[in-house]
């Protein structure tokens, strides 16, 4: 009968990506989460407003050139066109909100906001 030989491990060369979050990014996230306006996102009022924006925009990304229709609401963001920066009136203004898909919100919109800062 033939002997079984062991296979060389192939995953040993992968770098861990989770531990590579820069310390300044962790500090930024912690500071952002401590802002008073962050708790507005956890209210039922926000959840109702968010759903009304998604319905108003027919679950369609409003980013110019995208137009992605998404049935999974977890993949959609009710985004503030103009950053509210803690301004309560601007935060709750439905004319300042639009529906974006996660890829547009997490890449294109964030780049645009960083350029404006």
Short mmCIF file of N, CA and C in Angstrom, two decimals:
data_model
loop_
_atom_site.label_atom_id
_atom_site.label_comp_id
_atom_site.label_asym_id
_atom_site.label_seq_id
_atom_site.Cartn_x
_atom_site.Cartn_y
_atom_site.Cartn_z
N UNK A 1 0.82 -1.17 0.00
CA UNK A 1 0.00 0.00 0.00
C UNK A 1 0.88 1.26 0.00
N UNK A 2 0.47 2.30 -0.73
CA UNK A 2 1.26 3.52 -0.85
C UNK A 2 1.09 4.42 0.38
N UNK A 3 2.17 5.15 0.69
CA UNK A 3 2.12 6.07 1.81
C UNK A 3 1.50 7.40 1.37
N UNK A 4 0.77 8.02 2.28
CA UNK A 4 0.24 9.35 2.02
C UNK A 4 1.30 10.39 2.38
N UNK A 5 1.47 11.33 1.53
CA UNK A 5 2.42 12.40 1.84
C UNK A 5 1.64 13.64 2.23
N UNK A 6 2.21 14.42 3.07
CA UNK A 6 1.50 15.64 3.50
C UNK A 6 1.72 16.75 2.48
N UNK A 7 0.73 17.59 2.37
CA UNK A 7 0.82 18.74 1.45
C UNK A 7 1.44 19.92 2.18
N UNK A 8 2.18 20.69 1.44
CA UNK A 8 2.77 21.90 2.02
C UNK A 8 1.66 22.91 2.32
N UNK A 9 1.72 23.60 3.43
CA UNK A 9 0.70 24.62 3.71
C UNK A 9 0.83 25.78 2.73
N UNK A 10 -0.28 26.22 2.19
CA UNK A 10 -0.26 27.30 1.19
C UNK A 10 -0.72 28.64 1.75
N UNK A 11 -1.30 28.64 2.92
CA UNK A 11 -1.85 29.87 3.46
C UNK A 11 -0.87 30.62 4.36
N UNK A 12 0.27 30.08 4.59
CA UNK A 12 1.22 30.69 5.50
C UNK A 12 1.68 32.08 5.07
N UNK A 13 1.65 32.38 3.79
CA UNK A 13 2.16 33.66 3.31
C UNK A 13 1.18 34.81 3.31
N UNK A 14 -0.06 34.57 3.73
CA UNK A 14 -1.04 35.64 3.72
C UNK A 14 -0.83 36.59 4.89
N UNK A 15 -0.92 37.87 4.62
CA UNK A 15 -0.79 38.87 5.69
C UNK A 15 -2.14 39.07 6.36
N UNK A 16 -2.18 39.25 7.65
CA UNK A 16 -3.45 39.57 8.30
C UNK A 16 -3.84 41.00 7.98
N UNK A 17 -5.07 41.21 7.51
CA UNK A 17 -5.50 42.55 7.12
C UNK A 17 -6.27 43.25 8.23
N UNK A 18 -6.86 42.51 9.13
CA UNK A 18 -7.66 43.13 10.17
C UNK A 18 -6.82 43.91 11.16
N UNK A 19 -5.65 43.44 11.45
CA UNK A 19 -4.80 44.10 12.43
C UNK A 19 -4.07 45.31 11.86
N UNK A 20 -4.25 45.59 10.58
CA UNK A 20 -3.47 46.65 9.95
C UNK A 20 -4.20 47.99 9.89
N UNK A 21 -5.23 48.19 10.73
CA UNK A 21 -5.93 49.48 10.76
C UNK A 21 -5.02 50.48 11.46
N UNK A 22 -4.70 51.59 10.79
CA UNK A 22 -3.79 52.57 11.40
C UNK A 22 -4.36 53.13 12.71
N UNK A 23 -3.48 53.44 13.64
CA UNK A 23 -3.90 53.95 14.94
C UNK A 23 -4.66 55.26 14.81
N UNK A 24 -4.25 56.14 13.88
CA UNK A 24 -4.95 57.42 13.72
C UNK A 24 -6.37 57.21 13.21
N UNK A 25 -6.59 56.17 12.42
CA UNK A 25 -7.95 55.85 11.95
C UNK A 25 -8.83 55.38 13.11
N UNK A 26 -8.26 54.55 13.99
CA UNK A 26 -9.02 54.09 15.15
C UNK A 26 -9.39 55.27 16.03
N UNK A 27 -8.48 56.20 16.20
CA UNK A 27 -8.74 57.39 17.01
C UNK A 27 -9.84 58.24 16.38
N UNK A 28 -9.80 58.39 15.04
CA UNK A 28 -10.83 59.15 14.33
C UNK A 28 -12.20 58.52 14.52
N UNK A 29 -12.28 57.18 14.39
CA UNK A 29 -13.56 56.49 14.56
C UNK A 29 -14.10 56.68 15.97
N UNK A 30 -13.24 56.62 16.96
CA UNK A 30 -13.66 56.79 18.34
C UNK A 30 -14.19 58.21 18.57
N UNK A 31 -13.51 59.21 18.04
CA UNK A 31 -13.95 60.60 18.18
C UNK A 31 -15.28 60.82 17.48
N UNK A 32 -15.43 60.26 16.28
CA UNK A 32 -16.66 60.42 15.52
C UNK A 32 -17.83 59.81 16.26
N UNK A 33 -17.63 58.64 16.86
CA UNK A 33 -18.72 57.96 17.56
C UNK A 33 -19.14 58.67 18.84
N UNK A 34 -18.31 59.56 19.35
CA UNK A 34 -18.65 60.27 20.58
C UNK A 34 -19.43 61.55 20.31
N UNK A 35 -19.57 61.95 19.06
CA UNK A 35 -20.34 63.16 18.74
C UNK A 35 -21.80 62.95 19.08
N UNK A 36 -22.44 64.00 19.55
CA UNK A 36 -23.85 63.93 19.95
C UNK A 36 -24.74 63.55 18.76
N UNK A 37 -24.40 64.01 17.58
CA UNK A 37 -25.24 63.75 16.41
C UNK A 37 -25.25 62.28 16.00
N UNK A 38 -24.24 61.49 16.41
CA UNK A 38 -24.19 60.07 16.04
C UNK A 38 -25.37 59.30 16.61
N UNK A 39 -25.87 59.70 17.77
CA UNK A 39 -26.98 58.96 18.36
C UNK A 39 -28.30 59.21 17.63
N UNK A 40 -28.37 60.26 16.81
CA UNK A 40 -29.59 60.49 16.02
C UNK A 40 -29.83 59.33 15.06
N UNK A 41 -28.76 58.69 14.59
CA UNK A 41 -28.90 57.58 13.64
C UNK A 41 -29.54 56.35 14.28
N UNK A 42 -29.56 56.29 15.59
CA UNK A 42 -30.12 55.12 16.28
C UNK A 42 -31.58 55.31 16.68
N UNK A 43 -32.18 56.42 16.32
CA UNK A 43 -33.56 56.69 16.72
C UNK A 43 -34.57 56.11 15.74
N UNK A 44 -35.79 55.89 16.21
CA UNK A 44 -36.85 55.41 15.31
C UNK A 44 -37.22 56.51 14.31
N UNK A 45 -37.06 57.77 14.73
CA UNK A 45 -37.34 58.88 13.80
C UNK A 45 -36.43 58.79 12.58
N UNK A 46 -35.13 58.51 12.82
CA UNK A 46 -34.19 58.37 11.70
C UNK A 46 -34.57 57.17 10.83
N UNK A 47 -34.92 56.04 11.45
CA UNK A 47 -35.26 54.85 10.69
C UNK A 47 -36.46 55.12 9.77
N UNK A 48 -37.45 55.84 10.27
CA UNK A 48 -38.62 56.19 9.45
C UNK A 48 -38.24 57.14 8.32
N UNK A 49 -37.42 58.14 8.65
CA UNK A 49 -36.99 59.10 7.63
C UNK A 49 -36.16 58.39 6.56
N UNK A 50 -35.25 57.53 6.98
CA UNK A 50 -34.42 56.78 6.04
C UNK A 50 -35.28 55.97 5.08
N UNK A 51 -36.26 55.24 5.62
CA UNK A 51 -37.12 54.42 4.77
C UNK A 51 -37.94 55.29 3.82
N UNK A 52 -38.39 56.44 4.28
CA UNK A 52 -39.17 57.33 3.40
C UNK A 52 -38.30 57.85 2.25
N UNK A 53 -37.01 58.08 2.51
CA UNK A 53 -36.09 58.53 1.45
C UNK A 53 -35.85 57.40 0.45
N UNK A 54 -35.65 56.19 0.95
CA UNK A 54 -35.44 55.04 0.04
C UNK A 54 -36.68 54.82 -0.82
N UNK A 55 -37.86 54.93 -0.23
CA UNK A 55 -39.11 54.78 -0.99
C UNK A 55 -39.27 55.90 -2.01
N UNK A 56 -39.01 57.14 -1.55
CA UNK A 56 -39.14 58.30 -2.44
C UNK A 56 -38.26 58.12 -3.68
N UNK A 57 -37.05 57.61 -3.48
CA UNK A 57 -36.10 57.45 -4.58
C UNK A 57 -36.22 56.08 -5.25
N UNK A 58 -37.26 55.32 -4.88
CA UNK A 58 -37.57 54.01 -5.48
C UNK A 58 -36.40 53.02 -5.39
N UNK A 59 -35.70 53.04 -4.24
CA UNK A 59 -34.60 52.11 -3.98
C UNK A 59 -33.54 52.16 -5.08
N UNK A 60 -33.35 53.36 -5.64
CA UNK A 60 -32.43 53.56 -6.76
C UNK A 60 -31.34 54.54 -6.36
N UNK A 61 -30.10 54.19 -6.63
CA UNK A 61 -28.97 55.06 -6.33
C UNK A 61 -29.09 56.34 -7.16
N UNK A 62 -28.99 57.46 -6.49
CA UNK A 62 -29.14 58.76 -7.15
C UNK A 62 -27.82 59.37 -7.60
N UNK A 63 -26.71 58.66 -7.38
CA UNK A 63 -25.41 59.19 -7.81
C UNK A 63 -25.42 59.31 -9.33
N UNK A 64 -25.00 60.45 -9.87
CA UNK A 64 -25.00 60.63 -11.33
C UNK A 64 -24.23 59.52 -12.04
N UNK A 65 -24.91 58.86 -12.96
CA UNK A 65 -24.29 57.79 -13.74
C UNK A 65 -24.43 56.41 -13.15
N UNK A 66 -24.96 56.28 -11.95
CA UNK A 66 -25.08 54.95 -11.35
C UNK A 66 -26.46 54.36 -11.64
N UNK A 67 -27.49 54.81 -10.93
CA UNK A 67 -28.85 54.33 -11.16
C UNK A 67 -29.11 52.90 -10.74
N UNK A 68 -28.26 52.35 -9.90
CA UNK A 68 -28.43 50.95 -9.45
C UNK A 68 -29.70 50.82 -8.61
N UNK A 69 -30.52 49.84 -8.94
CA UNK A 69 -31.72 49.53 -8.16
C UNK A 69 -31.37 48.37 -7.24
N UNK A 70 -31.66 48.53 -5.95
CA UNK A 70 -31.27 47.53 -4.95
C UNK A 70 -32.45 47.21 -4.06
N UNK A 71 -32.87 45.95 -4.05
CA UNK A 71 -34.00 45.52 -3.21
C UNK A 71 -33.56 45.32 -1.76
N UNK A 72 -32.30 45.01 -1.54
CA UNK A 72 -31.77 44.79 -0.19
C UNK A 72 -31.45 46.14 0.44
N UNK A 73 -32.31 46.59 1.36
CA UNK A 73 -32.14 47.94 1.93
C UNK A 73 -30.87 48.07 2.76
N UNK A 74 -30.28 46.97 3.18
CA UNK A 74 -29.02 47.07 3.91
C UNK A 74 -27.88 47.52 2.99
N UNK A 75 -28.09 47.45 1.69
CA UNK A 75 -27.09 47.88 0.71
C UNK A 75 -27.35 49.28 0.20
N UNK A 76 -28.27 50.00 0.86
CA UNK A 76 -28.60 51.38 0.49
C UNK A 76 -28.36 52.30 1.67
N UNK A 77 -28.00 53.54 1.37
CA UNK A 77 -27.71 54.53 2.39
C UNK A 77 -28.55 55.77 2.12
N UNK A 78 -29.22 56.27 3.15
CA UNK A 78 -29.86 57.59 3.06
C UNK A 78 -28.76 58.58 3.42
N UNK A 79 -28.21 59.22 2.42
CA UNK A 79 -27.02 60.04 2.59
C UNK A 79 -27.38 61.52 2.60
N UNK A 80 -26.65 62.29 3.41
CA UNK A 80 -26.82 63.74 3.43
C UNK A 80 -26.02 64.32 2.27
N UNK A 81 -26.71 65.03 1.38
CA UNK A 81 -26.02 65.66 0.25
C UNK A 81 -24.97 66.64 0.76
N UNK A 82 -25.41 67.51 1.64
CA UNK A 82 -24.51 68.46 2.28
C UNK A 82 -24.25 67.92 3.69
N UNK A 83 -23.00 67.69 4.08
CA UNK A 83 -22.72 67.15 5.41
C UNK A 83 -23.33 68.03 6.50
N UNK A 84 -24.00 67.40 7.46
CA UNK A 84 -24.72 68.17 8.48
C UNK A 84 -23.79 68.71 9.56
N UNK A 85 -22.66 68.06 9.81
CA UNK A 85 -21.67 68.50 10.79
C UNK A 85 -22.30 68.87 12.14
N UNK A 86 -23.33 68.10 12.56
CA UNK A 86 -23.96 68.32 13.85
C UNK A 86 -25.12 69.30 13.83
N UNK A 87 -25.41 69.90 12.66
CA UNK A 87 -26.54 70.83 12.54
C UNK A 87 -27.83 70.01 12.50
N UNK A 88 -28.63 70.11 13.55
CA UNK A 88 -29.82 69.28 13.68
C UNK A 88 -30.84 69.54 12.57
N UNK A 89 -31.04 70.78 12.20
CA UNK A 89 -32.00 71.11 11.14
C UNK A 89 -31.58 70.49 9.81
N UNK A 90 -30.31 70.56 9.51
CA UNK A 90 -29.79 69.98 8.27
C UNK A 90 -29.84 68.46 8.31
N UNK A 91 -29.62 67.88 9.48
CA UNK A 91 -29.67 66.43 9.63
C UNK A 91 -31.06 65.89 9.29
N UNK A 92 -32.11 66.53 9.78
CA UNK A 92 -33.47 66.02 9.61
C UNK A 92 -34.16 66.52 8.35
N UNK A 93 -33.52 67.39 7.58
CA UNK A 93 -34.12 67.95 6.36
C UNK A 93 -34.15 66.89 5.25
N UNK A 94 -35.36 66.46 4.86
CA UNK A 94 -35.45 65.42 3.83
C UNK A 94 -34.99 65.89 2.46
N UNK A 95 -34.95 67.21 2.23
CA UNK A 95 -34.45 67.73 0.95
C UNK A 95 -32.93 67.62 0.86
N UNK A 96 -32.28 67.38 2.01
CA UNK A 96 -30.83 67.22 2.04
C UNK A 96 -30.43 65.75 1.98
N UNK A 97 -31.38 64.85 1.82
CA UNK A 97 -31.10 63.42 1.79
C UNK A 97 -31.36 62.83 0.42
N UNK A 98 -30.58 61.83 0.07
CA UNK A 98 -30.80 61.09 -1.16
C UNK A 98 -30.35 59.65 -0.94
N UNK A 99 -30.81 58.79 -1.79
CA UNK A 99 -30.52 57.36 -1.69
C UNK A 99 -29.26 57.07 -2.51
N UNK A 100 -28.29 56.42 -1.86
CA UNK A 100 -27.08 55.99 -2.55
C UNK A 100 -26.85 54.51 -2.26
N UNK A 101 -26.32 53.79 -3.24
CA UNK A 101 -25.92 52.41 -2.99
C UNK A 101 -24.63 52.45 -2.18
N UNK A 102 -24.34 51.37 -1.45
CA UNK A 102 -23.15 51.33 -0.59
C UNK A 102 -21.85 51.59 -1.37
N UNK A 103 -21.67 50.99 -2.56
CA UNK A 103 -20.41 51.25 -3.27
C UNK A 103 -20.21 52.74 -3.61
N UNK A 104 -21.27 53.42 -4.04
CA UNK A 104 -21.13 54.85 -4.35
C UNK A 104 -20.89 55.66 -3.08
N UNK A 105 -21.63 55.34 -2.02
CA UNK A 105 -21.48 56.08 -0.77
C UNK A 105 -20.10 55.87 -0.15
N UNK A 106 -19.63 54.63 -0.16
CA UNK A 106 -18.38 54.32 0.52
C UNK A 106 -17.14 54.70 -0.27
N UNK A 107 -17.27 54.96 -1.56
CA UNK A 107 -16.07 55.33 -2.32
C UNK A 107 -16.21 56.72 -2.93
N UNK A 108 -17.09 56.88 -3.88
CA UNK A 108 -17.19 58.15 -4.61
C UNK A 108 -17.58 59.31 -3.71
N UNK A 109 -18.61 59.12 -2.89
CA UNK A 109 -19.08 60.21 -2.03
C UNK A 109 -18.04 60.56 -0.98
N UNK A 110 -17.36 59.58 -0.41
CA UNK A 110 -16.36 59.85 0.60
C UNK A 110 -15.18 60.62 0.01
N UNK A 111 -14.77 60.26 -1.21
CA UNK A 111 -13.68 60.99 -1.86
C UNK A 111 -14.08 62.43 -2.10
N UNK A 112 -15.31 62.64 -2.52
CA UNK A 112 -15.80 64.00 -2.78
C UNK A 112 -15.80 64.84 -1.50
N UNK A 113 -16.25 64.25 -0.40
CA UNK A 113 -16.28 64.97 0.87
C UNK A 113 -14.87 65.27 1.38
N UNK A 114 -13.94 64.35 1.19
CA UNK A 114 -12.57 64.58 1.64
C UNK A 114 -11.91 65.69 0.84
N UNK A 115 -12.23 65.79 -0.44
CA UNK A 115 -11.69 66.89 -1.26
C UNK A 115 -12.23 68.23 -0.82
N UNK A 116 -13.49 68.24 -0.35
CA UNK A 116 -14.13 69.50 0.05
C UNK A 116 -13.63 70.00 1.39
N UNK A 117 -13.08 69.11 2.23
CA UNK A 117 -12.62 69.53 3.57
C UNK A 117 -11.41 70.39 3.53
#
